[in-house]
Amino acid sequence: MEKSKLHELFKDKSFGEILFDEPMKNHTSFKIGGPADIMIIPNREDDITKSIKFCRENNIRYFVMGNGTNLLVKDTGIRGVVIKISNGFDNIEIQGDKVICQSGALLSKVAKKALKNSLTGFEFASGIPGTIGGAITMNAGAYGGEMKDIVVKVRVLDKNNRVVEFSNEEMDFRYRGSKVVDQGLVVLGAEFKLKNGDFSQIKERMEDLTERRVSKQPLELPSGGSTFKRPEGHFAGKLIEDAGLRGVRFGDAQVSEKHCGFIVNRGEATFEQVLTLIRTIQKIVYDKFNVILEPEIKIIGDD
């Protein structure tokens, strides 16, 4: 659909905040990406369900994102609609040992709320820079924990515009995947079951994990997090380092000197520079070790 017609269609809609020609670099941790024709930032569940239903009924392409922490967007941007579920749709409730969150809630905020209520089990996710929706979608994990370990049920919008709930078992959680990916679902919220614990021990565990992340990961520079999935029997960062690629760069896109599993933006990196670096890493690692590195970051956008 032509951009002018798209803008006209959304001019008077009330799906939350609506932005036109919004630069995606302002919404991704990589700080890379051209404009989205339309960006919707919903405040209520109704905003999400109605906007997606409207897009489906009018055959408008749409993409649902969270905090943009694992996205690499083309410099030409995204045609159609981007629905950003983050601030504004981020309520967190504690009910005994259960935590009930809207999908836009940041993992770090959920972890802090769990700590405040002396609930343990969420510490592993305290430093993951994403939202509940993104974490559920990809079964996010770190330091021995994964979403599947603590999820009770997930509330989603399905392909038929119905709001339904799935249990943990029904979610088909696996390494960096779930039923959300398989069926094109949209996460609206989730319920977690934690355990009562000792405040000081939970706090100490979170501080320890934070220190490990800060000391080992290039958090001081924009990136999309871990660039590649962990290949079976290997670690992506170690393979990249052993291939002699530490610090290699194309323009402002660079293999982090602090952790080779990350590609960082040294300033004004472009999509093409990052993509060239990704492909170069994949080819050299495959040539040297016969291991295929699969991107963990999601590459989106239109030419």
CSV table of C-alpha atoms in Angstrom, one decimal:
chain,number,residue,atom,x,y,z
A,1,MET,CA,0.0,0.0,0.0
A,2,GLU,CA,1.3,3.5,-0.8
A,3,LYS,CA,2.5,5.4,2.1
A,4,SER,CA,0.2,8.4,1.5
A,5,LYS,CA,-2.8,6.1,1.6
A,6,LEU,CA,-1.5,4.4,4.7
A,7,HIS,CA,-1.0,7.7,6.4
A,8,GLU,CA,-4.6,8.7,5.5
A,9,LEU,CA,-6.0,5.5,6.9
A,10,PHE,CA,-4.3,6.0,10.2
A,11,LYS,CA,-4.8,9.8,10.5
A,12,ASP,CA,-7.8,9.7,12.8
A,13,LYS,CA,-7.3,6.3,14.4
A,14,SER,CA,-7.1,5.9,18.2
A,15,PHE,CA,-5.0,2.9,18.8
A,16,GLY,CA,-2.7,4.6,21.3
A,17,GLU,CA,0.1,6.9,20.1
A,18,ILE,CA,0.5,6.9,16.3
A,19,LEU,CA,3.7,8.2,14.8
A,20,PHE,CA,4.3,8.8,11.0
A,21,ASP,CA,7.7,8.1,9.3
A,22,GLU,CA,9.2,7.2,12.6
A,23,PRO,CA,13.0,6.5,12.5
A,24,MET,CA,13.6,2.9,13.8
A,25,LYS,CA,17.0,3.8,15.0
A,26,ASN,CA,15.3,5.6,17.8
A,27,HIS,CA,13.6,2.4,18.9
A,28,THR,CA,16.4,-0.2,18.6
A,29,SER,CA,19.3,-0.9,20.9
A,30,PHE,CA,21.6,-1.0,17.8
A,31,LYS,CA,20.7,2.6,17.0
A,32,ILE,CA,20.3,1.6,13.4
A,33,GLY,CA,17.3,1.7,11.0
A,34,GLY,CA,15.3,3.9,8.7
A,35,PRO,CA,11.7,5.1,9.1
A,36,ALA,CA,8.6,3.0,9.7
A,37,ASP,CA,5.7,4.3,7.7
A,38,ILE,CA,3.5,4.0,10.7
A,39,MET,CA,4.4,3.3,14.3
A,40,ILE,CA,1.7,2.5,16.9
A,41,ILE,CA,2.6,2.6,20.6
A,42,PRO,CA,-0.4,1.1,22.4
A,43,ASN,CA,-1.5,1.9,26.0
A,44,ARG,CA,-4.2,-0.7,26.4
A,45,GLU,CA,-4.8,-4.3,25.3
A,46,ASP,CA,-7.7,-3.0,23.3
A,47,ASP,CA,-5.2,-0.8,21.3
A,48,ILE,CA,-3.2,-3.8,20.4
A,49,THR,CA,-6.1,-6.1,19.4
A,50,LYS,CA,-8.0,-3.4,17.5
A,51,SER,CA,-4.9,-2.2,15.6
A,52,ILE,CA,-3.9,-5.7,14.5
A,53,LYS,CA,-7.4,-6.6,13.5
A,54,PHE,CA,-7.6,-3.4,11.5
A,55,CYS,CA,-4.3,-4.3,9.7
A,56,ARG,CA,-5.4,-7.8,9.0
A,57,GLU,CA,-8.8,-6.7,7.6
A,58,ASN,CA,-7.2,-4.1,5.4
A,59,ASN,CA,-4.4,-6.3,4.2
A,60,ILE,CA,-1.8,-4.0,5.8
A,61,ARG,CA,1.6,-5.5,6.6
A,62,TYR,CA,2.5,-5.1,10.3
A,63,PHE,CA,5.3,-6.1,12.6
A,64,VAL,CA,5.1,-6.4,16.4
A,65,MET,CA,8.1,-5.4,18.4
A,66,GLY,CA,9.0,-5.0,22.1
A,67,ASN,CA,12.0,-2.9,23.3
A,68,GLY,CA,14.0,-3.4,20.1
A,69,THR,CA,16.9,-5.1,21.8
A,70,ASN,CA,17.5,-7.8,19.2
A,71,LEU,CA,16.5,-6.1,16.0
A,72,LEU,CA,18.7,-5.0,13.1
A,73,VAL,CA,16.5,-2.8,10.8
A,74,LYS,CA,17.4,-1.9,7.2
A,75,ASP,CA,18.4,1.8,6.6
A,76,THR,CA,15.5,1.9,4.1
A,77,GLY,CA,13.1,1.3,7.0
A,78,ILE,CA,9.9,-0.7,7.2
A,79,ARG,CA,6.9,-0.4,4.9
A,80,GLY,CA,3.6,-0.8,6.7
A,81,VAL,CA,2.9,-0.7,10.4
A,82,VAL,CA,5.1,-1.3,13.4
A,83,ILE,CA,3.3,-1.9,16.7
A,84,LYS,CA,5.7,-1.3,19.6
A,85,ILE,CA,4.5,-2.9,22.8
A,86,SER,CA,6.6,-1.4,25.6
A,87,ASN,CA,6.1,1.6,27.9
A,88,GLY,CA,2.5,2.2,28.5
A,89,PHE,CA,1.6,-1.5,28.4
A,90,ASP,CA,3.8,-2.6,31.2
A,91,ASN,CA,1.7,-3.2,34.4
A,92,ILE,CA,3.1,-5.7,36.9
A,93,GLU,CA,1.1,-7.2,39.7
A,94,ILE,CA,2.2,-9.5,42.6
A,95,GLN,CA,-0.3,-12.0,43.9
A,96,GLY,CA,1.4,-14.1,46.6
A,97,ASP,CA,4.2,-16.0,44.8
A,98,LYS,CA,2.7,-15.2,41.4
A,99,VAL,CA,3.8,-12.3,39.1
A,100,ILE,CA,1.3,-11.2,36.5
A,101,CYS,CA,2.7,-8.8,33.8
A,102,GLN,CA,1.6,-7.1,30.6
A,103,SER,CA,3.8,-7.9,27.7
A,104,GLY,CA,5.5,-4.4,27.5
A,105,ALA,CA,7.0,-4.7,31.0
A,106,LEU,CA,10.8,-4.7,31.0
A,107,LEU,CA,12.4,-7.8,32.5
A,108,SER,CA,14.6,-5.6,34.7
A,109,LYS,CA,11.5,-3.9,36.2
A,110,VAL,CA,9.8,-7.3,36.8
A,111,ALA,CA,13.0,-8.5,38.5
A,112,LYS,CA,13.1,-5.5,40.8
A,113,LYS,CA,9.4,-5.9,41.7
A,114,ALA,CA,10.1,-9.6,42.5
A,115,LEU,CA,13.0,-8.6,44.7
A,116,LYS,CA,11.0,-6.0,46.5
A,117,ASN,CA,8.5,-8.8,47.4
A,118,SER,CA,11.3,-11.3,48.3
A,119,LEU,CA,10.4,-13.6,45.4
A,120,THR,CA,13.1,-15.7,43.9
A,121,GLY,CA,13.4,-17.4,40.4
A,122,PHE,CA,13.5,-14.3,38.2
A,123,GLU,CA,17.0,-13.3,38.9
A,124,PHE,CA,18.5,-14.8,35.8
A,125,ALA,CA,16.4,-12.4,33.7
A,126,SER,CA,17.2,-9.2,35.6
A,127,GLY,CA,19.9,-8.1,33.2
A,128,ILE,CA,18.3,-9.2,29.9
A,129,PRO,CA,17.4,-5.9,28.2
A,130,GLY,CA,14.0,-6.7,26.7
A,131,THR,CA,10.3,-7.0,27.5
A,132,ILE,CA,8.2,-9.8,28.7
A,133,GLY,CA,6.6,-10.2,25.3
A,134,GLY,CA,10.0,-10.6,23.5
A,135,ALA,CA,11.3,-12.9,26.3
A,136,ILE,CA,8.3,-15.2,26.0
A,137,THR,CA,8.5,-15.3,22.2
A,138,MET,CA,12.1,-16.4,22.2
A,139,ASN,CA,12.1,-18.2,25.5
A,140,ALA,CA,14.9,-15.9,26.7
A,141,GLY,CA,17.4,-17.2,29.0
A,142,ALA,CA,20.7,-16.5,30.8
A,143,TYR,CA,22.9,-17.9,33.5
A,144,GLY,CA,21.1,-21.3,33.7
A,145,GLY,CA,17.5,-20.0,33.7
A,146,GLU,CA,14.9,-19.7,30.9
A,147,MET,CA,11.4,-18.3,30.7
A,148,LYS,CA,10.0,-21.8,30.4
A,149,ASP,CA,11.2,-22.5,34.0
A,150,ILE,CA,8.9,-20.0,35.6
A,151,VAL,CA,5.9,-19.4,33.2
A,152,VAL,CA,2.5,-20.6,34.3
A,153,LYS,CA,0.5,-19.3,31.4
A,154,VAL,CA,0.6,-16.8,28.6
A,155,ARG,CA,-2.1,-14.6,27.2
A,156,VAL,CA,-2.0,-14.1,23.4
A,157,LEU,CA,-3.8,-12.8,20.4
A,158,ASP,CA,-4.1,-15.5,17.8
A,159,LYS,CA,-4.4,-15.5,14.1
A,160,ASN,CA,-8.2,-15.3,14.3
A,161,ASN,CA,-8.2,-12.2,16.5
A,162,ARG,CA,-9.1,-14.1,19.6
A,163,VAL,CA,-7.5,-13.5,22.9
A,164,VAL,CA,-6.6,-16.9,24.4
A,165,GLU,CA,-4.4,-18.4,27.1
A,166,PHE,CA,-1.9,-21.2,26.8
A,167,SER,CA,-0.3,-23.1,29.7
A,168,ASN,CA,3.4,-23.6,29.9
A,169,GLU,CA,3.2,-27.0,28.3
A,170,GLU,CA,1.1,-25.7,25.5
A,171,MET,CA,3.7,-23.0,24.7
A,172,ASP,CA,6.2,-25.4,23.1
A,173,PHE,CA,9.1,-23.6,24.7
A,174,ARG,CA,12.6,-24.5,23.3
A,175,TYR,CA,16.0,-22.9,22.8
A,176,ARG,CA,15.1,-19.4,21.4
A,177,GLY,CA,11.7,-20.4,20.3
A,178,SER,CA,8.1,-21.1,21.2
A,179,LYS,CA,4.5,-21.5,19.9
A,180,VAL,CA,4.5,-17.6,19.5
A,181,VAL,CA,7.1,-17.9,16.7
A,182,ASP,CA,5.4,-21.0,15.2
A,183,GLN,CA,1.9,-19.6,14.9
A,184,GLY,CA,2.5,-15.9,14.6
A,185,LEU,CA,0.9,-15.1,17.9
A,186,VAL,CA,1.1,-11.8,19.7
A,187,VAL,CA,1.9,-11.9,23.4
A,188,LEU,CA,-0.3,-9.7,25.6
A,189,GLY,CA,0.7,-10.9,29.0
A,190,ALA,CA,2.1,-13.7,31.2
A,191,GLU,CA,1.8,-15.2,34.6
A,192,PHE,CA,4.9,-16.5,36.4
A,193,LYS,CA,5.2,-18.6,39.5
A,194,LEU,CA,8.2,-17.8,41.7
A,195,LYS,CA,9.2,-18.9,45.2
A,196,ASN,CA,9.4,-17.0,48.5
A,197,GLY,CA,13.0,-16.3,49.3
A,198,ASP,CA,15.4,-14.1,51.3
A,199,PHE,CA,15.6,-10.5,50.2
A,200,SER,CA,19.3,-10.1,50.8
A,201,GLN,CA,20.2,-13.4,49.0
A,202,ILE,CA,18.0,-12.4,45.9
A,203,LYS,CA,19.6,-9.0,45.9
A,204,GLU,CA,23.1,-10.5,46.1
A,205,ARG,CA,22.4,-12.9,43.2
A,206,MET,CA,21.1,-10.0,41.0
A,207,GLU,CA,24.1,-7.9,41.8
A,208,ASP,CA,26.5,-10.8,41.0
A,209,LEU,CA,24.8,-11.4,37.6
A,210,THR,CA,24.9,-7.6,36.9
A,211,GLU,CA,28.6,-7.5,37.7
A,212,ARG,CA,29.2,-10.5,35.4
A,213,ARG,CA,27.3,-8.9,32.5
A,214,VAL,CA,29.0,-5.5,32.9
A,215,SER,CA,32.5,-7.0,33.1
A,216,LYS,CA,32.1,-9.4,30.2
A,217,GLN,CA,29.6,-7.7,27.8
A,218,PRO,CA,30.1,-4.5,25.7
A,219,LEU,CA,27.1,-2.7,27.4
A,220,GLU,CA,28.8,0.7,26.8
A,221,LEU,CA,28.1,0.5,23.1
A,222,PRO,CA,24.9,0.0,21.0
A,223,SER,CA,24.4,-3.6,19.9
A,224,GLY,CA,21.6,-6.1,19.3
A,225,GLY,CA,22.8,-8.3,22.1
A,226,SER,CA,24.3,-11.7,21.3
A,227,THR,CA,24.6,-11.7,17.5
A,228,PHE,CA,24.5,-15.5,16.9
A,229,LYS,CA,22.7,-18.4,18.5
A,230,ARG,CA,24.8,-20.9,20.4
A,231,PRO,CA,25.8,-23.7,17.9
A,232,GLU,CA,25.4,-27.2,19.4
A,233,GLY,CA,28.7,-28.2,21.1
A,234,HIS,CA,30.2,-24.7,20.7
A,235,PHE,CA,30.1,-21.1,21.9
A,236,ALA,CA,29.7,-18.5,19.1
A,237,GLY,CA,32.0,-16.0,20.8
A,238,LYS,CA,34.8,-18.5,21.2
A,239,LEU,CA,34.5,-19.6,17.6
A,240,ILE,CA,34.7,-16.0,16.4
A,241,GLU,CA,37.7,-15.3,18.7
A,242,ASP,CA,39.5,-18.5,17.6
A,243,ALA,CA,38.9,-17.4,13.9
A,244,GLY,CA,41.0,-14.3,14.6
A,245,LEU,CA,38.1,-11.9,14.3
A,246,ARG,CA,38.2,-10.0,17.6
A,247,GLY,CA,38.0,-6.3,16.8
A,248,VAL,CA,37.4,-6.7,13.0
A,249,ARG,CA,35.2,-3.9,11.6
A,250,PHE,CA,33.4,-2.7,8.5
A,251,GLY,CA,32.9,1.1,8.9
A,252,ASP,CA,31.5,1.6,12.4
A,253,ALA,CA,30.3,-2.0,12.8
A,254,GLN,CA,32.8,-4.0,14.8
A,255,VAL,CA,33.2,-7.4,16.5
A,256,SER,CA,33.4,-6.3,20.1
A,257,GLU,CA,36.9,-6.5,21.6
A,258,LYS,CA,35.3,-7.2,25.0
A,259,HIS,CA,33.1,-10.1,23.9
A,260,CYS,CA,33.4,-11.6,20.4
A,261,GLY,CA,29.8,-12.8,20.5
A,262,PHE,CA,28.6,-9.2,20.0
A,263,ILE,CA,28.7,-6.8,17.1
A,264,VAL,CA,28.7,-3.2,18.3
A,265,ASN,CA,27.9,0.1,16.7
A,266,ARG,CA,31.0,2.3,17.1
A,267,GLY,CA,29.1,5.4,16.1
A,268,GLU,CA,27.3,5.7,12.8
A,269,ALA,CA,27.2,2.0,11.7
A,270,THR,CA,24.8,1.2,8.8
A,271,PHE,CA,22.6,-1.8,8.3
A,272,GLU,CA,24.9,-2.9,5.3
A,273,GLN,CA,28.0,-2.6,7.4
A,274,VAL,CA,26.6,-4.8,10.1
A,275,LEU,CA,25.2,-7.3,7.6
A,276,THR,CA,28.6,-7.5,5.8
A,277,LEU,CA,30.3,-8.2,9.1
A,278,ILE,CA,27.7,-10.9,10.0
A,279,ARG,CA,28.2,-12.6,6.6
A,280,THR,CA,32.0,-12.3,6.9
A,281,ILE,CA,32.0,-13.9,10.3
A,282,GLN,CA,29.7,-16.7,9.1
A,283,LYS,CA,31.9,-17.5,6.1
A,284,ILE,CA,35.3,-17.5,8.0
A,285,VAL,CA,33.9,-19.5,11.0
A,286,TYR,CA,32.4,-22.1,8.6
A,287,ASP,CA,35.6,-22.3,6.5
A,288,LYS,CA,37.8,-22.8,9.6
A,289,PHE,CA,35.6,-24.9,11.8
A,290,ASN,CA,32.8,-26.2,9.6
A,291,VAL,CA,30.2,-24.7,12.0
A,292,ILE,CA,27.2,-22.7,10.8
A,293,LEU,CA,26.5,-19.6,12.8
A,294,GLU,CA,22.8,-18.7,12.8
A,295,PRO,CA,21.9,-15.1,13.7
A,296,GLU,CA,20.1,-14.6,17.0
A,297,ILE,CA,19.3,-11.0,16.1
A,298,LYS,CA,16.2,-10.5,13.9
A,299,ILE,CA,16.8,-8.8,10.6
A,300,ILE,CA,13.9,-6.8,9.3
A,301,GLY,CA,13.0,-4.0,6.8
A,302,ASP,CA,12.2,-3.3,3.2
A,303,ASP,CA,14.2,-2.2,0.2
